[in-house]
Amino acid sequence: MFAPSPRFAWSLLADREVSTSSEAWRHECEIEYLLTMSEHQRAEFLDGIPGAIDRESKGVRGIRGDAAVTALKVEIERLRLIKMKG
C-alpha cells in the first residue's frame, strides 16, 4: 500500500512551495487568518480581554506570551506588504 503524495502550495512568507502538512504552511494559514480580521478583532484575539480568566478570552498573549504576539504582528505586517506588492 502506498502513502498518499504530499500536497504542495506556494507560500508567500517562505517564497517557495511548501508541503501543506508542514509547519511553514500551518504558520502561513495562521497569519493569513489573522490578516483577514478587523483591527479590533485582531487586537482582541492577540492581546485578549483585560481581566479574562478563561483560556479563549486571554488571547494569544495570555497563552503563548509577549514574544509570540510580537512575532505574529511582524509576520502579519510582512504578509500584508507582500500582498500589496502583488
PDB file of N, CA, C and O in Angstrom:
ATOM      1  N   MET A   1       0.843  -1.183   0.000  1.00  0.00           N
ATOM      2  CA  MET A   1       0.000   0.000   0.000  1.00  0.00           C
ATOM      3  C   MET A   1       0.889   1.249   0.000  1.00  0.00           C
ATOM      4  O   MET A   1       1.884   1.309   0.698  1.00  0.00           O
ATOM      5  N   PHE A   2       0.512   2.210  -0.791  1.00  0.00           N
ATOM      6  CA  PHE A   2       1.297   3.436  -0.922  1.00  0.00           C
ATOM      7  C   PHE A   2       0.720   4.543  -0.048  1.00  0.00           C
ATOM      8  O   PHE A   2      -0.483   4.674   0.084  1.00  0.00           O
ATOM      9  N   ALA A   3       1.621   5.332   0.501  1.00  0.00           N
ATOM     10  CA  ALA A   3       1.191   6.521   1.254  1.00  0.00           C
ATOM     11  C   ALA A   3       0.819   7.596   0.247  1.00  0.00           C
ATOM     12  O   ALA A   3       1.434   7.688  -0.830  1.00  0.00           O
ATOM     13  N   PRO A   4      -0.169   8.420   0.561  1.00  0.00           N
ATOM     14  CA  PRO A   4      -0.541   9.482  -0.377  1.00  0.00           C
ATOM     15  C   PRO A   4       0.611  10.474  -0.545  1.00  0.00           C
ATOM     16  O   PRO A   4       1.378  10.720   0.375  1.00  0.00           O
ATOM     17  N   SER A   5       0.722  11.006  -1.730  1.00  0.00           N
ATOM     18  CA  SER A   5       1.751  12.006  -2.010  1.00  0.00           C
ATOM     19  C   SER A   5       1.439  13.285  -1.257  1.00  0.00           C
ATOM     20  O   SER A   5       0.275  13.682  -1.154  1.00  0.00           O
ATOM     21  N   PRO A   6       2.470  13.924  -0.731  1.00  0.00           N
ATOM     22  CA  PRO A   6       2.211  15.200  -0.058  1.00  0.00           C
ATOM     23  C   PRO A   6       1.736  16.247  -1.059  1.00  0.00           C
ATOM     24  O   PRO A   6       2.135  16.234  -2.213  1.00  0.00           O
ATOM     25  N   ARG A   7       0.884  17.111  -0.603  1.00  0.00           N
ATOM     26  CA  ARG A   7       0.421  18.222  -1.434  1.00  0.00           C
ATOM     27  C   ARG A   7       1.285  19.433  -1.139  1.00  0.00           C
ATOM     28  O   ARG A   7       1.747  19.614  -0.021  1.00  0.00           O
ATOM     29  N   PHE A   8       1.455  20.251  -2.148  1.00  0.00           N
ATOM     30  CA  PHE A   8       2.279  21.445  -2.008  1.00  0.00           C
ATOM     31  C   PHE A   8       1.484  22.680  -2.403  1.00  0.00           C
ATOM     32  O   PHE A   8       0.584  22.608  -3.233  1.00  0.00           O
ATOM     33  N   ALA A   9       1.842  23.798  -1.790  1.00  0.00           N
ATOM     34  CA  ALA A   9       1.213  25.076  -2.107  1.00  0.00           C
ATOM     35  C   ALA A   9       2.293  26.147  -2.028  1.00  0.00           C
ATOM     36  O   ALA A   9       3.296  25.986  -1.316  1.00  0.00           O
ATOM     37  N   TRP A  10       2.065  27.225  -2.754  1.00  0.00           N
ATOM     38  CA  TRP A  10       3.024  28.329  -2.738  1.00  0.00           C
ATOM     39  C   TRP A  10       2.836  29.129  -1.456  1.00  0.00           C
ATOM     40  O   TRP A  10       1.746  29.589  -1.142  1.00  0.00           O
ATOM     41  N   SER A  11       3.912  29.302  -0.726  1.00  0.00           N
ATOM     42  CA  SER A  11       3.911  30.100   0.499  1.00  0.00           C
ATOM     43  C   SER A  11       4.465  31.476   0.192  1.00  0.00           C
ATOM     44  O   SER A  11       5.611  31.598  -0.265  1.00  0.00           O
ATOM     45  N   LEU A  12       3.677  32.495   0.425  1.00  0.00           N
ATOM     46  CA  LEU A  12       4.156  33.870   0.222  1.00  0.00           C
ATOM     47  C   LEU A  12       5.227  34.223   1.246  1.00  0.00           C
ATOM     48  O   LEU A  12       6.190  34.919   0.926  1.00  0.00           O
ATOM     49  N   LEU A  13       5.067  33.745   2.469  1.00  0.00           N
ATOM     50  CA  LEU A  13       6.041  34.063   3.512  1.00  0.00           C
ATOM     51  C   LEU A  13       7.371  33.361   3.286  1.00  0.00           C
ATOM     52  O   LEU A  13       8.431  33.940   3.524  1.00  0.00           O
ATOM     53  N   ALA A  14       7.331  32.116   2.826  1.00  0.00           N
ATOM     54  CA  ALA A  14       8.568  31.370   2.571  1.00  0.00           C
ATOM     55  C   ALA A  14       9.103  31.636   1.165  1.00  0.00           C
ATOM     56  O   ALA A  14      10.261  31.325   0.881  1.00  0.00           O
ATOM     57  N   ASP A  15       8.261  32.177   0.293  1.00  0.00           N
ATOM     58  CA  ASP A  15       8.607  32.467  -1.097  1.00  0.00           C
ATOM     59  C   ASP A  15       9.050  31.200  -1.850  1.00  0.00           C
ATOM     60  O   ASP A  15      10.015  31.208  -2.608  1.00  0.00           O
ATOM     61  N   ARG A  16       8.316  30.111  -1.590  1.00  0.00           N
ATOM     62  CA  ARG A  16       8.589  28.833  -2.252  1.00  0.00           C
ATOM     63  C   ARG A  16       7.416  27.895  -1.994  1.00  0.00           C
ATOM     64  O   ARG A  16       6.551  28.188  -1.170  1.00  0.00           O
ATOM     65  N   GLU A  17       7.414  26.781  -2.695  1.00  0.00           N
ATOM     66  CA  GLU A  17       6.404  25.767  -2.432  1.00  0.00           C
ATOM     67  C   GLU A  17       6.739  25.057  -1.123  1.00  0.00           C
ATOM     68  O   GLU A  17       7.906  24.786  -0.835  1.00  0.00           O
ATOM     69  N   VAL A  18       5.697  24.790  -0.352  1.00  0.00           N
ATOM     70  CA  VAL A  18       5.872  24.039   0.896  1.00  0.00           C
ATOM     71  C   VAL A  18       4.790  22.969   0.957  1.00  0.00           C
ATOM     72  O   VAL A  18       3.741  23.070   0.328  1.00  0.00           O
ATOM     73  N   SER A  19       5.057  21.934   1.710  1.00  0.00           N
ATOM     74  CA  SER A  19       4.070  20.884   1.921  1.00  0.00           C
ATOM     75  C   SER A  19       2.910  21.454   2.726  1.00  0.00           C
ATOM     76  O   SER A  19       3.119  22.196   3.699  1.00  0.00           O
ATOM     77  N   THR A  20       1.695  21.106   2.345  1.00  0.00           N
ATOM     78  CA  THR A  20       0.532  21.603   3.081  1.00  0.00           C
ATOM     79  C   THR A  20       0.379  20.925   4.440  1.00  0.00           C
ATOM     80  O   THR A  20      -0.512  21.289   5.204  1.00  0.00           O
ATOM     81  N   SER A  21       1.239  19.974   4.741  1.00  0.00           N
ATOM     82  CA  SER A  21       1.231  19.365   6.073  1.00  0.00           C
ATOM     83  C   SER A  21       2.416  19.855   6.916  1.00  0.00           C
ATOM     84  O   SER A  21       2.657  19.346   8.003  1.00  0.00           O
ATOM     85  N   SER A  22       3.130  20.877   6.420  1.00  0.00           N
ATOM     86  CA  SER A  22       4.319  21.378   7.119  1.00  0.00           C
ATOM     87  C   SER A  22       3.976  22.490   8.109  1.00  0.00           C
ATOM     88  O   SER A  22       2.921  23.129   8.043  1.00  0.00           O
ATOM     89  N   GLU A  23       4.900  22.738   9.005  1.00  0.00           N
ATOM     90  CA  GLU A  23       4.783  23.839   9.958  1.00  0.00           C
ATOM     91  C   GLU A  23       4.769  25.182   9.233  1.00  0.00           C
ATOM     92  O   GLU A  23       4.062  26.108   9.626  1.00  0.00           O
ATOM     93  N   ALA A  24       5.529  25.292   8.140  1.00  0.00           N
ATOM     94  CA  ALA A  24       5.566  26.536   7.360  1.00  0.00           C
ATOM     95  C   ALA A  24       4.172  26.865   6.825  1.00  0.00           C
ATOM     96  O   ALA A  24       3.751  28.027   6.839  1.00  0.00           O
ATOM     97  N   TRP A  25       3.448  25.858   6.344  1.00  0.00           N
ATOM     98  CA  TRP A  25       2.112  26.091   5.805  1.00  0.00           C
ATOM     99  C   TRP A  25       1.111  26.403   6.920  1.00  0.00           C
ATOM    100  O   TRP A  25       0.261  27.263   6.791  1.00  0.00           O
ATOM    101  N   ARG A  26       1.233  25.711   8.064  1.00  0.00           N
ATOM    102  CA  ARG A  26       0.366  25.999   9.202  1.00  0.00           C
ATOM    103  C   ARG A  26       0.553  27.446   9.636  1.00  0.00           C
ATOM    104  O   ARG A  26      -0.411  28.171   9.874  1.00  0.00           O
ATOM    105  N   HIS A  27       1.799  27.887   9.682  1.00  0.00           N
ATOM    106  CA  HIS A  27       2.110  29.269  10.067  1.00  0.00           C
ATOM    107  C   HIS A  27       1.514  30.254   9.065  1.00  0.00           C
ATOM    108  O   HIS A  27       0.900  31.254   9.455  1.00  0.00           O
ATOM    109  N   GLU A  28       1.686  29.964   7.780  1.00  0.00           N
ATOM    110  CA  GLU A  28       1.134  30.846   6.742  1.00  0.00           C
ATOM    111  C   GLU A  28      -0.380  30.976   6.889  1.00  0.00           C
ATOM    112  O   GLU A  28      -0.937  32.064   6.792  1.00  0.00           O
ATOM    113  N   CYS A  29      -1.045  29.855   7.129  1.00  0.00           N
ATOM    114  CA  CYS A  29      -2.510  29.881   7.281  1.00  0.00           C
ATOM    115  C   CYS A  29      -2.925  30.685   8.509  1.00  0.00           C
ATOM    116  O   CYS A  29      -3.907  31.427   8.467  1.00  0.00           O
ATOM    117  N   GLU A  30      -2.178  30.554   9.596  1.00  0.00           N
ATOM    118  CA  GLU A  30      -2.478  31.324  10.794  1.00  0.00           C
ATOM    119  C   GLU A  30      -2.336  32.821  10.524  1.00  0.00           C
ATOM    120  O   GLU A  30      -3.218  33.614  10.877  1.00  0.00           O
ATOM    121  N   ILE A  31      -1.263  33.209   9.874  1.00  0.00           N
ATOM    122  CA  ILE A  31      -1.026  34.628   9.583  1.00  0.00           C
ATOM    123  C   ILE A  31      -2.088  35.152   8.620  1.00  0.00           C
ATOM    124  O   ILE A  31      -2.610  36.262   8.796  1.00  0.00           O
ATOM    125  N   GLU A  32      -2.432  34.371   7.609  1.00  0.00           N
ATOM    126  CA  GLU A  32      -3.481  34.751   6.650  1.00  0.00           C
ATOM    127  C   GLU A  32      -4.806  34.982   7.375  1.00  0.00           C
ATOM    128  O   GLU A  32      -5.504  35.959   7.129  1.00  0.00           O
ATOM    129  N   TYR A  33      -5.146  34.078   8.282  1.00  0.00           N
ATOM    130  CA  TYR A  33      -6.386  34.206   9.052  1.00  0.00           C
ATOM    131  C   TYR A  33      -6.364  35.490   9.890  1.00  0.00           C
ATOM    132  O   TYR A  33      -7.343  36.246   9.901  1.00  0.00           O
ATOM    133  N   LEU A  34      -5.262  35.741  10.560  1.00  0.00           N
ATOM    134  CA  LEU A  34      -5.166  36.948  11.385  1.00  0.00           C
ATOM    135  C   LEU A  34      -5.245  38.210  10.542  1.00  0.00           C
ATOM    136  O   LEU A  34      -5.830  39.210  10.961  1.00  0.00           O
ATOM    137  N   LEU A  35      -4.689  38.172   9.355  1.00  0.00           N
ATOM    138  CA  LEU A  35      -4.722  39.323   8.452  1.00  0.00           C
ATOM    139  C   LEU A  35      -6.147  39.634   7.996  1.00  0.00           C
ATOM    140  O   LEU A  35      -6.477  40.795   7.751  1.00  0.00           O
ATOM    141  N   THR A  36      -7.003  38.632   7.895  1.00  0.00           N
ATOM    142  CA  THR A  36      -8.381  38.860   7.450  1.00  0.00           C
ATOM    143  C   THR A  36      -9.256  39.481   8.542  1.00  0.00           C
ATOM    144  O   THR A  36     -10.335  39.976   8.238  1.00  0.00           O
ATOM    145  N   MET A  37      -8.799  39.457   9.774  1.00  0.00           N
ATOM    146  CA  MET A  37      -9.585  40.028  10.877  1.00  0.00           C
ATOM    147  C   MET A  37      -9.542  41.561  10.830  1.00  0.00           C
ATOM    148  O   MET A  37      -8.567  42.139  10.347  1.00  0.00           O
ATOM    149  N   SER A  38     -10.564  42.180  11.375  1.00  0.00           N
ATOM    150  CA  SER A  38     -10.525  43.635  11.537  1.00  0.00           C
ATOM    151  C   SER A  38      -9.466  43.959  12.595  1.00  0.00           C
ATOM    152  O   SER A  38      -9.060  43.087  13.373  1.00  0.00           O
ATOM    153  N   GLU A  39      -9.013  45.198  12.626  1.00  0.00           N
ATOM    154  CA  GLU A  39      -8.009  45.610  13.612  1.00  0.00           C
ATOM    155  C   GLU A  39      -8.484  45.300  15.035  1.00  0.00           C
ATOM    156  O   GLU A  39      -7.718  44.805  15.856  1.00  0.00           O
ATOM    157  N   HIS A  40      -9.758  45.595  15.311  1.00  0.00           N
ATOM    158  CA  HIS A  40     -10.313  45.352  16.652  1.00  0.00           C
ATOM    159  C   HIS A  40     -10.321  43.862  16.978  1.00  0.00           C
ATOM    160  O   HIS A  40      -9.902  43.460  18.074  1.00  0.00           O
ATOM    161  N   GLN A  41     -10.800  43.050  16.056  1.00  0.00           N
ATOM    162  CA  GLN A  41     -10.830  41.599  16.277  1.00  0.00           C
ATOM    163  C   GLN A  41      -9.426  41.052  16.507  1.00  0.00           C
ATOM    164  O   GLN A  41      -9.203  40.226  17.395  1.00  0.00           O
ATOM    165  N   ARG A  42      -8.487  41.501  15.677  1.00  0.00           N
ATOM    166  CA  ARG A  42      -7.111  41.017  15.784  1.00  0.00           C
ATOM    167  C   ARG A  42      -6.508  41.406  17.130  1.00  0.00           C
ATOM    168  O   ARG A  42      -5.857  40.594  17.793  1.00  0.00           O
ATOM    169  N   ALA A  43      -6.717  42.647  17.548  1.00  0.00           N
ATOM    170  CA  ALA A  43      -6.171  43.100  18.834  1.00  0.00           C
ATOM    171  C   ALA A  43      -6.739  42.275  19.978  1.00  0.00           C
ATOM    172  O   ALA A  43      -6.001  41.859  20.882  1.00  0.00           O
ATOM    173  N   GLU A  44      -8.031  42.019  19.939  1.00  0.00           N
ATOM    174  CA  GLU A  44      -8.661  41.222  20.994  1.00  0.00           C
ATOM    175  C   GLU A  44      -8.156  39.781  20.960  1.00  0.00           C
ATOM    176  O   GLU A  44      -7.889  39.190  21.997  1.00  0.00           O
ATOM    177  N   PHE A  45      -8.008  39.226  19.768  1.00  0.00           N
ATOM    178  CA  PHE A  45      -7.524  37.862  19.623  1.00  0.00           C
ATOM    179  C   PHE A  45      -6.082  37.738  20.122  1.00  0.00           C
ATOM    180  O   PHE A  45      -5.733  36.792  20.822  1.00  0.00           O
ATOM    181  N   LEU A  46      -5.233  38.709  19.759  1.00  0.00           N
ATOM    182  CA  LEU A  46      -3.832  38.647  20.149  1.00  0.00           C
ATOM    183  C   LEU A  46      -3.609  39.039  21.604  1.00  0.00           C
ATOM    184  O   LEU A  46      -2.884  38.359  22.329  1.00  0.00           O
ATOM    185  N   ASP A  47      -4.205  40.136  22.029  1.00  0.00           N
ATOM    186  CA  ASP A  47      -3.944  40.671  23.365  1.00  0.00           C
ATOM    187  C   ASP A  47      -4.901  40.170  24.430  1.00  0.00           C
ATOM    188  O   ASP A  47      -4.629  40.302  25.619  1.00  0.00           O
ATOM    189  N   GLY A  48      -6.029  39.627  24.017  1.00  0.00           N
ATOM    190  CA  GLY A  48      -7.005  39.131  24.977  1.00  0.00           C
ATOM    191  C   GLY A  48      -7.880  40.231  25.528  1.00  0.00           C
ATOM    192  O   GLY A  48      -7.732  41.408  25.203  1.00  0.00           O
ATOM    193  N   ILE A  49      -8.799  39.829  26.362  1.00  0.00           N
ATOM    194  CA  ILE A  49      -9.724  40.754  27.011  1.00  0.00           C
ATOM    195  C   ILE A  49      -9.207  40.996  28.421  1.00  0.00           C
ATOM    196  O   ILE A  49      -8.987  40.039  29.176  1.00  0.00           O
ATOM    197  N   PRO A  50      -8.985  42.253  28.797  1.00  0.00           N
ATOM    198  CA  PRO A  50      -8.463  42.544  30.141  1.00  0.00           C
ATOM    199  C   PRO A  50      -9.322  41.893  31.230  1.00  0.00           C
ATOM    200  O   PRO A  50     -10.545  41.948  31.190  1.00  0.00           O
ATOM    201  N   GLY A  51      -8.658  41.235  32.166  1.00  0.00           N
ATOM    202  CA  GLY A  51      -9.340  40.596  33.283  1.00  0.00           C
ATOM    203  C   GLY A  51      -9.928  39.230  32.967  1.00  0.00           C
ATOM    204  O   GLY A  51     -10.569  38.622  33.818  1.00  0.00           O
ATOM    205  N   ALA A  52      -9.721  38.753  31.749  1.00  0.00           N
ATOM    206  CA  ALA A  52     -10.281  37.462  31.344  1.00  0.00           C
ATOM    207  C   ALA A  52      -9.662  36.331  32.158  1.00  0.00           C
ATOM    208  O   ALA A  52      -8.480  36.360  32.491  1.00  0.00           O
ATOM    209  N   ILE A  53     -10.484  35.332  32.461  1.00  0.00           N
ATOM    210  CA  ILE A  53      -9.972  34.177  33.195  1.00  0.00           C
ATOM    211  C   ILE A  53     -10.054  32.890  32.380  1.00  0.00           C
ATOM    212  O   ILE A  53      -9.339  31.942  32.655  1.00  0.00           O
ATOM    213  N   ASP A  54     -10.921  32.858  31.367  1.00  0.00           N
ATOM    214  CA  ASP A  54     -10.993  31.651  30.550  1.00  0.00           C
ATOM    215  C   ASP A  54      -9.938  31.714  29.455  1.00  0.00           C
ATOM    216  O   ASP A  54      -9.534  32.777  29.002  1.00  0.00           O
ATOM    217  N   ARG A  55      -9.479  30.549  29.023  1.00  0.00           N
ATOM    218  CA  ARG A  55      -8.382  30.435  28.062  1.00  0.00           C
ATOM    219  C   ARG A  55      -8.649  31.206  26.773  1.00  0.00           C
ATOM    220  O   ARG A  55      -7.789  31.933  26.293  1.00  0.00           O
ATOM    221  N   GLU A  56      -9.827  31.074  26.200  1.00  0.00           N
ATOM    222  CA  GLU A  56     -10.139  31.706  24.924  1.00  0.00           C
ATOM    223  C   GLU A  56     -10.076  33.229  25.002  1.00  0.00           C
ATOM    224  O   GLU A  56      -9.629  33.890  24.078  1.00  0.00           O
ATOM    225  N   SER A  57     -10.502  33.788  26.108  1.00  0.00           N
ATOM    226  CA  SER A  57     -10.538  35.244  26.256  1.00  0.00           C
ATOM    227  C   SER A  57      -9.189  35.848  26.645  1.00  0.00           C
ATOM    228  O   SER A  57      -9.023  37.056  26.600  1.00  0.00           O
ATOM    229  N   LYS A  58      -8.234  35.005  27.033  1.00  0.00           N
ATOM    230  CA  LYS A  58      -6.906  35.505  27.394  1.00  0.00           C
ATOM    231  C   LYS A  58      -6.111  35.927  26.176  1.00  0.00           C
ATOM    232  O   LYS A  58      -5.128  36.650  26.293  1.00  0.00           O
ATOM    233  N   GLY A  59      -6.511  35.456  25.020  1.00  0.00           N
ATOM    234  CA  GLY A  59      -5.814  35.802  23.788  1.00  0.00           C
ATOM    235  C   GLY A  59      -4.489  35.068  23.662  1.00  0.00           C
ATOM    236  O   GLY A  59      -4.077  34.318  24.541  1.00  0.00           O
ATOM    237  N   VAL A  60      -3.834  35.309  22.562  1.00  0.00           N
ATOM    238  CA  VAL A  60      -2.546  34.671  22.310  1.00  0.00           C
ATOM    239  C   VAL A  60      -1.536  35.088  23.371  1.00  0.00           C
ATOM    240  O   VAL A  60      -0.753  34.279  23.856  1.00  0.00           O
ATOM    241  N   ARG A  61      -1.559  36.357  23.765  1.00  0.00           N
ATOM    242  CA  ARG A  61      -0.604  36.857  24.763  1.00  0.00           C
ATOM    243  C   ARG A  61      -0.721  36.068  26.066  1.00  0.00           C
ATOM    244  O   ARG A  61       0.286  35.705  26.674  1.00  0.00           O
ATOM    245  N   GLY A  62      -1.933  35.781  26.480  1.00  0.00           N
ATOM    246  CA  GLY A  62      -2.137  35.056  27.727  1.00  0.00           C
ATOM    247  C   GLY A  62      -1.782  33.584  27.647  1.00  0.00           C
ATOM    248  O   GLY A  62      -1.571  32.935  28.675  1.00  0.00           O
ATOM    249  N   ILE A  63      -1.692  33.053  26.434  1.00  0.00           N
ATOM    250  CA  ILE A  63      -1.392  31.631  26.261  1.00  0.00           C
ATOM    251  C   ILE A  63       0.047  31.413  25.817  1.00  0.00           C
ATOM    252  O   ILE A  63       0.780  30.622  26.394  1.00  0.00           O
ATOM    253  N   ARG A  64       0.478  32.142  24.786  1.00  0.00           N
ATOM    254  CA  ARG A  64       1.821  31.939  24.220  1.00  0.00           C
ATOM    255  C   ARG A  64       2.842  32.960  24.711  1.00  0.00           C
ATOM    256  O   ARG A  64       4.035  32.759  24.553  1.00  0.00           O
ATOM    257  N   GLY A  65       2.388  34.096  25.223  1.00  0.00           N
ATOM    258  CA  GLY A  65       3.302  35.101  25.756  1.00  0.00           C
ATOM    259  C   GLY A  65       3.547  36.279  24.824  1.00  0.00           C
ATOM    260  O   GLY A  65       3.124  36.297  23.668  1.00  0.00           O
ATOM    261  N   ASP A  66       4.246  37.268  25.365  1.00  0.00           N
ATOM    262  CA  ASP A  66       4.522  38.523  24.656  1.00  0.00           C
ATOM    263  C   ASP A  66       5.343  38.331  23.386  1.00  0.00           C
ATOM    264  O   ASP A  66       5.069  38.951  22.355  1.00  0.00           O
ATOM    265  N   ALA A  67       6.366  37.491  23.459  1.00  0.00           N
ATOM    266  CA  ALA A  67       7.246  37.295  22.302  1.00  0.00           C
ATOM    267  C   ALA A  67       6.474  36.720  21.120  1.00  0.00           C
ATOM    268  O   ALA A  67       6.698  37.119  19.974  1.00  0.00           O
ATOM    269  N   ALA A  68       5.550  35.808  21.388  1.00  0.00           N
ATOM    270  CA  ALA A  68       4.752  35.209  20.310  1.00  0.00           C
ATOM    271  C   ALA A  68       3.865  36.257  19.653  1.00  0.00           C
ATOM    272  O   ALA A  68       3.740  36.286  18.427  1.00  0.00           O
ATOM    273  N   VAL A  69       3.264  37.123  20.445  1.00  0.00           N
ATOM    274  CA  VAL A  69       2.408  38.173  19.893  1.00  0.00           C
ATOM    275  C   VAL A  69       3.231  39.134  19.043  1.00  0.00           C
ATOM    276  O   VAL A  69       2.825  39.497  17.938  1.00  0.00           O
ATOM    277  N   THR A  70       4.391  39.515  19.520  1.00  0.00           N
ATOM    278  CA  THR A  70       5.274  40.397  18.753  1.00  0.00           C
ATOM    279  C   THR A  70       5.648  39.756  17.423  1.00  0.00           C
ATOM    280  O   THR A  70       5.584  40.404  16.372  1.00  0.00           O
ATOM    281  N   ALA A  71       6.025  38.485  17.454  1.00  0.00           N
ATOM    282  CA  ALA A  71       6.400  37.779  16.220  1.00  0.00           C
ATOM    283  C   ALA A  71       5.225  37.687  15.257  1.00  0.00           C
ATOM    284  O   ALA A  71       5.392  37.876  14.047  1.00  0.00           O
ATOM    285  N   LEU A  72       4.038  37.407  15.764  1.00  0.00           N
ATOM    286  CA  LEU A  72       2.855  37.329  14.901  1.00  0.00           C
ATOM    287  C   LEU A  72       2.559  38.680  14.256  1.00  0.00           C
ATOM    288  O   LEU A  72       2.241  38.751  13.069  1.00  0.00           O
ATOM    289  N   LYS A  73       2.677  39.752  15.016  1.00  0.00           N
ATOM    290  CA  LYS A  73       2.421  41.084  14.469  1.00  0.00           C
ATOM    291  C   LYS A  73       3.407  41.426  13.353  1.00  0.00           C
ATOM    292  O   LYS A  73       3.021  42.014  12.339  1.00  0.00           O
ATOM    293  N   VAL A  74       4.655  41.035  13.527  1.00  0.00           N
ATOM    294  CA  VAL A  74       5.669  41.266  12.489  1.00  0.00           C
ATOM    295  C   VAL A  74       5.293  40.490  11.227  1.00  0.00           C
ATOM    296  O   VAL A  74       5.348  41.024  10.112  1.00  0.00           O
ATOM    297  N   GLU A  75       4.903  39.241  11.378  1.00  0.00           N
ATOM    298  CA  GLU A  75       4.549  38.408  10.231  1.00  0.00           C
ATOM    299  C   GLU A  75       3.266  38.881   9.549  1.00  0.00           C
ATOM    300  O   GLU A  75       3.157  38.831   8.321  1.00  0.00           O
ATOM    301  N   ILE A  76       2.314  39.356  10.313  1.00  0.00           N
ATOM    302  CA  ILE A  76       1.071  39.899   9.741  1.00  0.00           C
ATOM    303  C   ILE A  76       1.402  41.090   8.851  1.00  0.00           C
ATOM    304  O   ILE A  76       0.926  41.199   7.722  1.00  0.00           O
ATOM    305  N   GLU A  77       2.235  41.976   9.347  1.00  0.00           N
ATOM    306  CA  GLU A  77       2.627  43.155   8.562  1.00  0.00           C
ATOM    307  C   GLU A  77       3.426  42.747   7.332  1.00  0.00           C
ATOM    308  O   GLU A  77       3.241  43.294   6.250  1.00  0.00           O
ATOM    309  N   ARG A  78       4.313  41.779   7.486  1.00  0.00           N
ATOM    310  CA  ARG A  78       5.111  41.302   6.346  1.00  0.00           C
ATOM    311  C   ARG A  78       4.219  40.718   5.261  1.00  0.00           C
ATOM    312  O   ARG A  78       4.376  41.034   4.086  1.00  0.00           O
ATOM    313  N   LEU A  79       3.225  39.893   5.647  1.00  0.00           N
ATOM    314  CA  LEU A  79       2.314  39.316   4.650  1.00  0.00           C
ATOM    315  C   LEU A  79       1.446  40.405   4.012  1.00  0.00           C
ATOM    316  O   LEU A  79       1.209  40.384   2.815  1.00  0.00           O
ATOM    317  N   ARG A  80       1.029  41.391   4.802  1.00  0.00           N
ATOM    318  CA  ARG A  80       0.238  42.492   4.252  1.00  0.00           C
ATOM    319  C   ARG A  80       1.032  43.217   3.159  1.00  0.00           C
ATOM    320  O   ARG A  80       0.509  43.513   2.080  1.00  0.00           O
ATOM    321  N   LEU A  81       2.299  43.487   3.425  1.00  0.00           N
ATOM    322  CA  LEU A  81       3.138  44.184   2.459  1.00  0.00           C
ATOM    323  C   LEU A  81       3.384  43.329   1.204  1.00  0.00           C
ATOM    324  O   LEU A  81       3.373  43.845   0.085  1.00  0.00           O
ATOM    325  N   ILE A  82       3.602  42.038   1.384  1.00  0.00           N
ATOM    326  CA  ILE A  82       3.794  41.143   0.249  1.00  0.00           C
ATOM    327  C   ILE A  82       2.562  41.165  -0.650  1.00  0.00           C
ATOM    328  O   ILE A  82       2.657  41.247  -1.876  1.00  0.00           O
ATOM    329  N   LYS A  83       1.382  41.111  -0.037  1.00  0.00           N
ATOM    330  CA  LYS A  83       0.138  41.099  -0.807  1.00  0.00           C
ATOM    331  C   LYS A  83      -0.103  42.436  -1.502  1.00  0.00           C
ATOM    332  O   LYS A  83      -0.669  42.459  -2.598  1.00  0.00           O
ATOM    333  N   MET A  84       0.308  43.518  -0.885  1.00  0.00           N
ATOM    334  CA  MET A  84       0.151  44.836  -1.505  1.00  0.00           C
ATOM    335  C   MET A  84       0.970  44.938  -2.788  1.00  0.00           C
ATOM    336  O   MET A  84       0.547  45.554  -3.759  1.00  0.00           O
ATOM    337  N   LYS A  85       2.160  44.339  -2.777  1.00  0.00           N
ATOM    338  CA  LYS A  85       3.042  44.385  -3.941  1.00  0.00           C
ATOM    339  C   LYS A  85       2.511  43.536  -5.083  1.00  0.00           C
ATOM    340  O   LYS A  85       2.862  43.757  -6.228  1.00  0.00           O
ATOM    341  N   GLY A  86       1.667  42.564  -4.727  1.00  0.00           N
ATOM    342  CA  GLY A  86       1.025  41.728  -5.763  1.00  0.00           C
ATOM    343  C   GLY A  86       1.895  40.644  -6.195  1.00  0.00           C
ATOM    344  O   GLY A  86       2.020  39.980  -7.067  1.00  0.00           O
TER     345      GLY A  86
END
